[in-house]
mmCIF file of C-alpha atoms in Angstrom:
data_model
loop_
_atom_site.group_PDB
_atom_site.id
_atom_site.type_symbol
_atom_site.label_atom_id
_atom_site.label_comp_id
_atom_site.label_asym_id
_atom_site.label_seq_id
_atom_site.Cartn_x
_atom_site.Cartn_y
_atom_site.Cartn_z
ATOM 1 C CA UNK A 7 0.150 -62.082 21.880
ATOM 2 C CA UNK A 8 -1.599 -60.169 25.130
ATOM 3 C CA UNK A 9 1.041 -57.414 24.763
ATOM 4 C CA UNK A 10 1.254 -54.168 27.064
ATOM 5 C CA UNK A 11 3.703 -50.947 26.090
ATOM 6 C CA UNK A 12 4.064 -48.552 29.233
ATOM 7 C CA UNK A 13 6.053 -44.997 28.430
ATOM 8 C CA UNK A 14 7.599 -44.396 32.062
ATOM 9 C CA UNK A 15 5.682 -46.806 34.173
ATOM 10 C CA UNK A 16 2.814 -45.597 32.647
ATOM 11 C CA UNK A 17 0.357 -48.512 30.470
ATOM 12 C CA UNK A 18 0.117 -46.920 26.893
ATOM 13 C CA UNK A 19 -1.470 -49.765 25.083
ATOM 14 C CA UNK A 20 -0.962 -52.680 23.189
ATOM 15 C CA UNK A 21 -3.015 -55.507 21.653
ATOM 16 C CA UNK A 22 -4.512 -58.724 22.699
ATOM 17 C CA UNK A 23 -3.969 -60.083 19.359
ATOM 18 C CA UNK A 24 -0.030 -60.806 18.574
ATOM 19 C CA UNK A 25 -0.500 -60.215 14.082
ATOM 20 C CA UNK A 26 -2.437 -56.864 14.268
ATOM 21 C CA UNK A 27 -0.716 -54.198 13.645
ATOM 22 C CA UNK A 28 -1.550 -50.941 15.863
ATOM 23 C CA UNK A 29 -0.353 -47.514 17.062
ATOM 24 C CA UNK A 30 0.024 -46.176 20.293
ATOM 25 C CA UNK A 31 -0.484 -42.107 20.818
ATOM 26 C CA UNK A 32 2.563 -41.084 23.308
ATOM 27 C CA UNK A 33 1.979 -37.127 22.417
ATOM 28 C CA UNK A 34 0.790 -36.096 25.425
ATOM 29 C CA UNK A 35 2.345 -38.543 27.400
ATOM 30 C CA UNK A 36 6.277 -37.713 26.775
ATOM 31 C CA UNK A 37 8.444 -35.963 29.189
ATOM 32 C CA UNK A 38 9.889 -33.247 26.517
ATOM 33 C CA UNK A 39 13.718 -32.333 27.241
ATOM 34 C CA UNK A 40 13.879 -35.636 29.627
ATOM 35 C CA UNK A 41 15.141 -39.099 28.663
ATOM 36 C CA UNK A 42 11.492 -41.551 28.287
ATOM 37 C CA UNK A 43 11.759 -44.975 28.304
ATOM 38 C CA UNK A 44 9.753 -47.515 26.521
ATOM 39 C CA UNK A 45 8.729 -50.907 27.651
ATOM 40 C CA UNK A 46 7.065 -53.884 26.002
ATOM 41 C CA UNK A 47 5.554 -56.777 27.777
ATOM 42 C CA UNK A 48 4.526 -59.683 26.719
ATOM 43 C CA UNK A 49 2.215 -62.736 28.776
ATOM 44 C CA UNK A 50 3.365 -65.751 26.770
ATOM 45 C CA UNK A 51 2.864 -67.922 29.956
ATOM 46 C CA UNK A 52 -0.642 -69.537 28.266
ATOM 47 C CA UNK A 53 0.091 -72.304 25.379
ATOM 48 C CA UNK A 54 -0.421 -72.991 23.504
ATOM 49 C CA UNK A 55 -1.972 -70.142 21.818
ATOM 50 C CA UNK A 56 -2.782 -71.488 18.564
ATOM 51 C CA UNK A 57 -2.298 -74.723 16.233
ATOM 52 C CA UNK A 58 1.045 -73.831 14.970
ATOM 53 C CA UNK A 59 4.247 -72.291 16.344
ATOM 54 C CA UNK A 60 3.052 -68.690 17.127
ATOM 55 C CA UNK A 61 6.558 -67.972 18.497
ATOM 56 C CA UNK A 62 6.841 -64.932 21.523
ATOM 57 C CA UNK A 63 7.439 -61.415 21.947
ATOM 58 C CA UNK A 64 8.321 -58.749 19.077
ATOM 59 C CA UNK A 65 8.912 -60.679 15.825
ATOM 60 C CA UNK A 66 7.166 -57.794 13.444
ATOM 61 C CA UNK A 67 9.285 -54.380 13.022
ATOM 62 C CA UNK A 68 8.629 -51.392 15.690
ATOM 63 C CA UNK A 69 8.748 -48.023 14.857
ATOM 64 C CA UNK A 70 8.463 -45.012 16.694
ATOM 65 C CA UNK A 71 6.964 -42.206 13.705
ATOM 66 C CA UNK A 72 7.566 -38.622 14.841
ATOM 67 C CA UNK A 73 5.351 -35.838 13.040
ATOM 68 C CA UNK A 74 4.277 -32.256 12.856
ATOM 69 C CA UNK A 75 1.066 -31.648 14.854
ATOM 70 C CA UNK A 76 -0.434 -31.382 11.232
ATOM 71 C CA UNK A 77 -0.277 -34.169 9.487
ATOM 72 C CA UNK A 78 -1.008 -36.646 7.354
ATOM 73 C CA UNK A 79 -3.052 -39.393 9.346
ATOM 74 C CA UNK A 80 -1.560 -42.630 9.613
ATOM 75 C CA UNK A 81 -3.094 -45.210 7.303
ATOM 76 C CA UNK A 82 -4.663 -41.971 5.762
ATOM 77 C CA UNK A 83 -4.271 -42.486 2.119
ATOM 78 C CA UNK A 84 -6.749 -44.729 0.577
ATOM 79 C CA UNK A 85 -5.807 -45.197 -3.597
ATOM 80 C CA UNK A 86 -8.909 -47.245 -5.674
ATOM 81 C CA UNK A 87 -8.646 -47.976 -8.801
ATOM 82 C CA UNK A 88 -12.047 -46.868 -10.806
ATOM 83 C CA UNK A 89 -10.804 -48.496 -13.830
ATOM 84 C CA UNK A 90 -8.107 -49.772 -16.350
ATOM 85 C CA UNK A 91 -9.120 -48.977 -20.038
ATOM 86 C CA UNK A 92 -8.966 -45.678 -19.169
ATOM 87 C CA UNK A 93 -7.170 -45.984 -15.819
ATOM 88 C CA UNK A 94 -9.065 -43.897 -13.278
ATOM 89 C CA UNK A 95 -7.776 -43.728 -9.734
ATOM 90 C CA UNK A 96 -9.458 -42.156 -6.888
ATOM 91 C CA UNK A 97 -7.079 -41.010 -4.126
ATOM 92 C CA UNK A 98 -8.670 -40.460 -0.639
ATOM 93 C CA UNK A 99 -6.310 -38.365 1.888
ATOM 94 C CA UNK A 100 -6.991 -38.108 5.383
ATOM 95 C CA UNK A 101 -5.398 -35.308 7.397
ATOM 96 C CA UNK A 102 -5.125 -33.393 11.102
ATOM 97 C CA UNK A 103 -4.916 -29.781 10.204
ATOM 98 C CA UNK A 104 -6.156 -26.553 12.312
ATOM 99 C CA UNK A 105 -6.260 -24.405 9.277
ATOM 100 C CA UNK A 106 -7.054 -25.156 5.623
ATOM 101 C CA UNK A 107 -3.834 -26.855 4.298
ATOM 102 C CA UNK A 108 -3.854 -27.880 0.638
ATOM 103 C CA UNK A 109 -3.375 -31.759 -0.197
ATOM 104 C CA UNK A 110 -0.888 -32.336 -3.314
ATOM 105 C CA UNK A 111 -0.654 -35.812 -5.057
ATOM 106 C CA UNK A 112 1.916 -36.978 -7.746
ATOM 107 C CA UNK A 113 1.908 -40.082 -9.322
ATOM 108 C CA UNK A 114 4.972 -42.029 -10.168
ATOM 109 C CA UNK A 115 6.505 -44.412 -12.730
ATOM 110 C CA UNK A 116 9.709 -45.566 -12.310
ATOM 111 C CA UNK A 117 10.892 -42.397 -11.053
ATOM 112 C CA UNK A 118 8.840 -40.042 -13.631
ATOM 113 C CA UNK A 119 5.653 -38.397 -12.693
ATOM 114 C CA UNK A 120 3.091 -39.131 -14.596
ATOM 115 C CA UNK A 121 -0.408 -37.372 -12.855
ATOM 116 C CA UNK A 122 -1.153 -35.142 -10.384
ATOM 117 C CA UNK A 123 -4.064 -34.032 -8.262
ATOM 118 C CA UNK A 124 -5.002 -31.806 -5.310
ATOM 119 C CA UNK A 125 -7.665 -32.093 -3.041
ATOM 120 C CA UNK A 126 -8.611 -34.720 0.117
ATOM 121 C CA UNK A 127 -10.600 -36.650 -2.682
ATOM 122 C CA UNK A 128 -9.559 -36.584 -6.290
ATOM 123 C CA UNK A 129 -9.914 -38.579 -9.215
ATOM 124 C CA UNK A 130 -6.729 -39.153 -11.495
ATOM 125 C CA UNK A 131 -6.275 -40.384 -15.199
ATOM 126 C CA UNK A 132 -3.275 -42.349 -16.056
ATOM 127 C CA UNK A 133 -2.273 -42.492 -19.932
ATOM 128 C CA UNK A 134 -0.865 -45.684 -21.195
ATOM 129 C CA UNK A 135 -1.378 -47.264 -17.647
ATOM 130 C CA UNK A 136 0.894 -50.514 -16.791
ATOM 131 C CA UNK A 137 -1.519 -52.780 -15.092
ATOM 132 C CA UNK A 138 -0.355 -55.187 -11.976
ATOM 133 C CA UNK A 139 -1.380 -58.714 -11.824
ATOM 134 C CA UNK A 140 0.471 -62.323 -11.859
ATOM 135 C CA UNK A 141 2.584 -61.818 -14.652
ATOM 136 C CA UNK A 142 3.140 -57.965 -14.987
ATOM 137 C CA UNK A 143 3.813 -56.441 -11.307
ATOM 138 C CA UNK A 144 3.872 -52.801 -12.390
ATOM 139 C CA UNK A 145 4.193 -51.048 -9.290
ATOM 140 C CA UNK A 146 3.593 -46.670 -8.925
ATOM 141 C CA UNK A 147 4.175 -44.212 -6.175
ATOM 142 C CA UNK A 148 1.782 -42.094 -4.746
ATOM 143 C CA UNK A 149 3.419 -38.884 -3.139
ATOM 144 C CA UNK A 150 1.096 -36.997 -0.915
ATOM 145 C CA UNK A 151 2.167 -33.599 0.612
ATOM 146 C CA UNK A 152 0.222 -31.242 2.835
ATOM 147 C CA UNK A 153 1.066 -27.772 2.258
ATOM 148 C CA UNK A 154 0.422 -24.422 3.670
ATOM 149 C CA UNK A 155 1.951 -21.296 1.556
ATOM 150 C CA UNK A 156 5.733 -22.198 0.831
ATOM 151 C CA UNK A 157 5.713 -24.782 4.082
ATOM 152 C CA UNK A 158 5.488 -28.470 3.532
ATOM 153 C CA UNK A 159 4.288 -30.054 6.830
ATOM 154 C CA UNK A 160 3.949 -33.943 5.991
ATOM 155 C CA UNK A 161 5.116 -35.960 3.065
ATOM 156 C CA UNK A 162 3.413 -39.741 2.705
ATOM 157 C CA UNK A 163 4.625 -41.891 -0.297
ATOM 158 C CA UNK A 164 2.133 -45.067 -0.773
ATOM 159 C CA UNK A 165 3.147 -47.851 -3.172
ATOM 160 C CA UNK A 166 -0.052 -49.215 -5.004
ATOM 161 C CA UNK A 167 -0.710 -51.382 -8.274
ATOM 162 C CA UNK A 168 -3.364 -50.521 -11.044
ATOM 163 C CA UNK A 169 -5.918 -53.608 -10.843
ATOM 164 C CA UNK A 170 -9.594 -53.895 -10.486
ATOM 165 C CA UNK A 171 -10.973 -57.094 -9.021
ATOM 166 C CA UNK A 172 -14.848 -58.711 -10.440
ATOM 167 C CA UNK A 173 -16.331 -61.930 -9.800
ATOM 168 C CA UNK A 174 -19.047 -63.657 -11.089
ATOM 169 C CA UNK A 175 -21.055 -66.479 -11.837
ATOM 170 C CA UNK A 176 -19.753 -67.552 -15.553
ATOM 171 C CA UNK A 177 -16.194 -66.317 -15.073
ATOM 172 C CA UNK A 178 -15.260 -66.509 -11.422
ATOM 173 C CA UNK A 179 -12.517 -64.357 -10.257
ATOM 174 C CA UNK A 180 -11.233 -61.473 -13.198
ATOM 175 C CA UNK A 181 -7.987 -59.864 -12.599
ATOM 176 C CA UNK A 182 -8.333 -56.394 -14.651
ATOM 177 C CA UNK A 183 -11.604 -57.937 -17.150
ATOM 178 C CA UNK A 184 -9.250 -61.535 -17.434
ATOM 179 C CA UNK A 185 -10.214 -64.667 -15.777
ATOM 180 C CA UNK A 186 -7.906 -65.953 -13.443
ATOM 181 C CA UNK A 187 -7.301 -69.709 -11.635
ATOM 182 C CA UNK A 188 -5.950 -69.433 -7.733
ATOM 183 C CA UNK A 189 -3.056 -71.821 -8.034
ATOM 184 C CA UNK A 190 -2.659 -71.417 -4.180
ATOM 185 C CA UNK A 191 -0.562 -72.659 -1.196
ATOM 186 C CA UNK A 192 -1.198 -71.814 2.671
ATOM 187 C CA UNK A 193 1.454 -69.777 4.333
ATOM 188 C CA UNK A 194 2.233 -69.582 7.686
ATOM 189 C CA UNK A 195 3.909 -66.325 9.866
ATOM 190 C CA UNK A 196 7.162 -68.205 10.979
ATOM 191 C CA UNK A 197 10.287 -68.761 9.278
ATOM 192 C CA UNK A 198 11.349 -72.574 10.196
ATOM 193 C CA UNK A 199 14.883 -72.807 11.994
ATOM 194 C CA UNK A 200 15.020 -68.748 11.870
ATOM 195 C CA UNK A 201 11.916 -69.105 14.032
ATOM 196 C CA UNK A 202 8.759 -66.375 14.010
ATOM 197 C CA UNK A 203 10.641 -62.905 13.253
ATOM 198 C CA UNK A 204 9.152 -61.537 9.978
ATOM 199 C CA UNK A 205 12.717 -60.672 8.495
ATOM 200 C CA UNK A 206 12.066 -59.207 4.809
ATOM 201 C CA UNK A 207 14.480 -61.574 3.222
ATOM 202 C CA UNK A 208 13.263 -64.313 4.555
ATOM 203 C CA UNK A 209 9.511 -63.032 3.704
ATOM 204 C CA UNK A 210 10.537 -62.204 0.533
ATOM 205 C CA UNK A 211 12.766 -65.433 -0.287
ATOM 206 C CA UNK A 212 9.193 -67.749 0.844
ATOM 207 C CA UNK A 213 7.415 -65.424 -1.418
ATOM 208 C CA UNK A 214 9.227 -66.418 -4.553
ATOM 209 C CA UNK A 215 10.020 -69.524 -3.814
ATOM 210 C CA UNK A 216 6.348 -70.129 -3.936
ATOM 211 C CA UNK A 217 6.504 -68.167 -7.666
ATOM 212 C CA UNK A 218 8.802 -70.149 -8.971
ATOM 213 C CA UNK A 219 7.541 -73.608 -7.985
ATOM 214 C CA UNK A 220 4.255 -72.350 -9.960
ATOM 215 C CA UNK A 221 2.039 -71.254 -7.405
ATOM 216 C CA UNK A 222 0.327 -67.520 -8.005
ATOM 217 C CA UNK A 223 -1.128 -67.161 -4.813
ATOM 218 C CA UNK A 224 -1.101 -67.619 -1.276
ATOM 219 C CA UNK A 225 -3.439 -67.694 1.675
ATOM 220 C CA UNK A 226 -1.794 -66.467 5.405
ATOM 221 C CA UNK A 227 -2.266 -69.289 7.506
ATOM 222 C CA UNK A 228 -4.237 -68.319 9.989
ATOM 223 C CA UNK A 229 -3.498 -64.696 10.907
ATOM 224 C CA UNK A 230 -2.900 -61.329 9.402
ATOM 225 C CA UNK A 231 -0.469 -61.341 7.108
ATOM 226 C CA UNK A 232 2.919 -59.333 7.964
ATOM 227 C CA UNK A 233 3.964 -56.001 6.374
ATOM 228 C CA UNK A 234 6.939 -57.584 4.966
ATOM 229 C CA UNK A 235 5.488 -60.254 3.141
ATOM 230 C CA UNK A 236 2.742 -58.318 0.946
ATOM 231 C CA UNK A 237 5.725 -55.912 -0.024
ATOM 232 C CA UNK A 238 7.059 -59.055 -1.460
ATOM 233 C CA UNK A 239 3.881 -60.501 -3.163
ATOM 234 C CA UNK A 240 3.326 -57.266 -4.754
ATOM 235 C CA UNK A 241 6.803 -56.945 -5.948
ATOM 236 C CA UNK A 242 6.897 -60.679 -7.145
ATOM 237 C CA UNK A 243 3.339 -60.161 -8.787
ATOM 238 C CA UNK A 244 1.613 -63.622 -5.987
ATOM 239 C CA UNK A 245 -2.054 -62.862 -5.136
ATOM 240 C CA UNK A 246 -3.097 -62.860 -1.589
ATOM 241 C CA UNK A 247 -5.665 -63.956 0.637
ATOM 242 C CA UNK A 248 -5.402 -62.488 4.048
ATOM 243 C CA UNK A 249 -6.624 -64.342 6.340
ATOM 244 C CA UNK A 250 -7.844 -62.659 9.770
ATOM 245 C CA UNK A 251 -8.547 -65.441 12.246
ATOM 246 C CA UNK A 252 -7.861 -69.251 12.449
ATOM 247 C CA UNK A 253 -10.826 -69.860 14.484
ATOM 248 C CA UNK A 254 -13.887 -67.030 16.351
ATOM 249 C CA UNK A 255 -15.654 -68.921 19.014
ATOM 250 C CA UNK A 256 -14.978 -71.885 19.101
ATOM 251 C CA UNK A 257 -12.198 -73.428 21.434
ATOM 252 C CA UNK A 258 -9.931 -76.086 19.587
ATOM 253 C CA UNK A 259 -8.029 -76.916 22.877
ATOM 254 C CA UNK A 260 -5.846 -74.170 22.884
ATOM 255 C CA UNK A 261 -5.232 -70.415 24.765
ATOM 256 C CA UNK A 262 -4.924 -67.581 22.495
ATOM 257 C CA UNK A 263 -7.062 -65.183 20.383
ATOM 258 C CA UNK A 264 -10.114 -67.280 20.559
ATOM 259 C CA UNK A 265 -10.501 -66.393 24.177
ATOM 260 C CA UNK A 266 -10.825 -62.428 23.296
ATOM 261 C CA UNK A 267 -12.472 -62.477 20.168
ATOM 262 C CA UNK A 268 -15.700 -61.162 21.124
ATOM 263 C CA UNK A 269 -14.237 -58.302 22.015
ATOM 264 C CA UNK A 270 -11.456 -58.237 19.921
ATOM 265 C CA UNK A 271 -12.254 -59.283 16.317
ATOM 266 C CA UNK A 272 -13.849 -55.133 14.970
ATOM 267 C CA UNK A 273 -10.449 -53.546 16.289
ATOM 268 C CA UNK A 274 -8.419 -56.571 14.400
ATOM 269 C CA UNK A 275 -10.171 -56.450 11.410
ATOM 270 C CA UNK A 276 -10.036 -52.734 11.047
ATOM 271 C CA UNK A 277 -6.268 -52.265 11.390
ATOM 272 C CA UNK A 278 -6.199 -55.388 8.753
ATOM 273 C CA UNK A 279 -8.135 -54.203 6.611
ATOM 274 C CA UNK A 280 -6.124 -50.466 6.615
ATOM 275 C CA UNK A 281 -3.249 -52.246 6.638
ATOM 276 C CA UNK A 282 -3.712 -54.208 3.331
ATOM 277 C CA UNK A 283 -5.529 -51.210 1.730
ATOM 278 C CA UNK A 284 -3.417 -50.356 -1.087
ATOM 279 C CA UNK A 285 -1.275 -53.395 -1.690
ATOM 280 C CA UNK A 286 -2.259 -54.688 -5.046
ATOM 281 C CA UNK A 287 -1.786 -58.671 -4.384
ATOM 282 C CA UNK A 288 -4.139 -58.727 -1.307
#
């Protein structure tokens, strides 16, 4: 919550809200050939900050992601699912190039290719598709390359499911053309006695506990949903609802994200919404 990241002294970024994920752009800002330090601040000195334990400072991984000047934007590939019976993807690449570069997708099963496509939008048919849902979490690969001549300049592998999603009236929610019942539980971020760090075993080990007890699906109580976690869910076949905020305007007592959501809420939702894109249980 209310964190600030300074490169040398200098205030890079950061973000008012402590579940969204976000990036901060040190290219132009690095002293090349010198040692650069990084800094992370936190102002945890307002609580509570929300209705549960919230926990304080970094408890979702950092990474620092080093690329060529051309690249493949992050959060760039987008993968949709037209259809099942065929299966019809659409793959949407996003990339920073100063000369035409060709985009290269390849589509993987277990290891084996199975499609391929070129272009920053393409369409893609899968034969003999495995579909993801509850009881079947058939997971593929998405390898996108940029590529100029014989050079490769970025390589971005997205893991995705094949499902479509419908509602309506008669049927309520249909999984792939099947009607399916939420059997849900509310999640919170935190970890109990290991306290708010998102480790992936312990993410993973709530996940299918969850599973086994009978439950399908679960709703993140009241934030964003970690990184960590919907690897899990998709793995473990557990639908998700992500939720973005526990409360917008209104006050219930507390500090926190409620204070800044005004002018904070489009930026949170965005990066939440990129984030989840192409995870098949949200």
């Amino acid at each position: 919550m209310d964190s600030k990241v300074y490169l040398n002294d200098e205030l890079v970024g950061g973000r008012v809200y402590g579940y969204s994920n976000f990036y901060v752009d040190l290219t132009d800002k690095l002293r090349i050939g010198q040692d650069n330090e990084i800094k992370v601040f936190v102002h945890n000195s307002q609580v509570p900050n929300a209705r549960w334990y919230s926990g304080s400072g970094i408890y979702r991984p950092v990474n620092l992601i080093v690329a060529n000047k051309e690249h493949i934007d992050l959060d760039g590939v987008k993968i949709i699912t037209k259809s099942y019976d065929p299966a019809v993807l659409e793959v949407t690449v996003k990339a920073t190039t100063t000369n035409a570069a060709e985009i290269r997708t390849e589509i993987s099963y277990d290891g084996k290719v199975v499609a391929t496509c070129t272009g920053e939008k393409c369409n893609v048919i899968i034969a003999d598709a495995k579909l993801w849902d509850e009881d079947h979490s058939n997971l593929y690969t998405a390898k996108v390359s940029l590529i100029r001549g014989q050079e490769v300049l970025d390589v971005v592998e997205e893991r995705f499911g094949i499902r479509t999603i419908e509602w309506n009236a008669a049927q309520g929610l249909l999984i792939n053309g099947r009607s399916v019942k939420l059997r849900g539980g509310c999640v919170h971020h935190d970890n109990g006695i290991l306290g708010a760090c998102a480790f992936e075993a312990a993410e993973y080990r709530k996940a299918k506990i969850m599973k086994e007890a009978g439950f399908n699906a679960i709703r993140s109580a009241h934030n964003p949903i970690s990184k960590a976690m919907l690897n899990a869910c998709d793995e473990l076949g557990v639908y998700i609802m992500d939720e973005a905020f526990d409360n917008w305007m209104k006050n219930p007592g507390t500090y926190g994200h409620v204070l800044y959501f005004a002018e904070e809420w489009e930026k949170d939702l965005r990066d939440m919404v990129l984030k989840d894109l192409n995870h098949p249980s949200v």
